[in-house]
Coordinates of C-alpha atoms in Angstrom, one line a residue:
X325 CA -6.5 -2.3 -2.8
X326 CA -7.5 -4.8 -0.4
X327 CA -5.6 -7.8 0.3
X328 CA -7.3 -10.9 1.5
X329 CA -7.4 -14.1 3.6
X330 CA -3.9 -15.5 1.6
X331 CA -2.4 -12.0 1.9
X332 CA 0.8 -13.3 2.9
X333 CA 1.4 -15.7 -0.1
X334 CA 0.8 -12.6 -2.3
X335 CA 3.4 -10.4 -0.8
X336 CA 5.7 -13.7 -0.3
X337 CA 4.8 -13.6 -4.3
X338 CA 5.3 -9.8 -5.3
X339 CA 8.7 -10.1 -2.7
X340 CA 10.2 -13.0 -4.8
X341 CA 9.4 -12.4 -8.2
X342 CA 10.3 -8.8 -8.2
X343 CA 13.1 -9.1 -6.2
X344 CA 12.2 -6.0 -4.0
X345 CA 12.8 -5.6 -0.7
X346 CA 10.0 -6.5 2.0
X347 CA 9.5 -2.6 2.3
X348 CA 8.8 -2.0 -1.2
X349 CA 7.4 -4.8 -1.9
X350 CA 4.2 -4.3 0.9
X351 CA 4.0 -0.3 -0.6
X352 CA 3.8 -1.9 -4.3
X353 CA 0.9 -3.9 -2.7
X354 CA -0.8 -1.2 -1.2
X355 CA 0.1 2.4 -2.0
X356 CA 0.8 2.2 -4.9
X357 CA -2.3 0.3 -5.8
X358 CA -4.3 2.7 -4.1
X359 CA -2.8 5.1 -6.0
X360 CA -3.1 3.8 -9.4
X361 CA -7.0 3.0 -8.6
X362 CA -7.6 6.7 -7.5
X363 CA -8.6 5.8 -3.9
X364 CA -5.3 6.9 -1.8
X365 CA -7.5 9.3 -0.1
X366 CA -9.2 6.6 1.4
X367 CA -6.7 3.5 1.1
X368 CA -3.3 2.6 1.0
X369 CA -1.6 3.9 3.9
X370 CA -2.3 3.7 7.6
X371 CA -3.3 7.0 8.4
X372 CA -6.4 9.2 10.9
X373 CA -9.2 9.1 8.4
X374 CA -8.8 6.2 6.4
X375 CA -9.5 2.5 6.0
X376 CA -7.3 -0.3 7.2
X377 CA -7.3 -3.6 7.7
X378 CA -4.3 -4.6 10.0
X379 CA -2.6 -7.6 9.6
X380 CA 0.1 -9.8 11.8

């Protein structure tokens, strides 16, 4: 999963109505959604190898 240009109104979104903390709530919006779409080995997590787009 990719999150675009409004990235931080969706996590703002995902934070508030499911009442995770930040921490979960940015792994729900990309792990795990890299997970459930089959493409962890290439997204998801910031790690040697893979794609990343780096927001601040």
């Amino acid at each position: 999963m990719y999150i675009q240009y409004n990235e931080k109104k969706q996590l703002a979104w995902i934070i508030h109505e499911s009442r995770l903390p930040p921490m979960q709530a940015l792994i729900a919006a990309t792990r795990n959604c890299a997970d459930l779409s089959k493409v962890l080995d290439k997204l998801g997590t910031v790690e040697e190898g893979k794609l990343a787009d780096l927001i601040r």
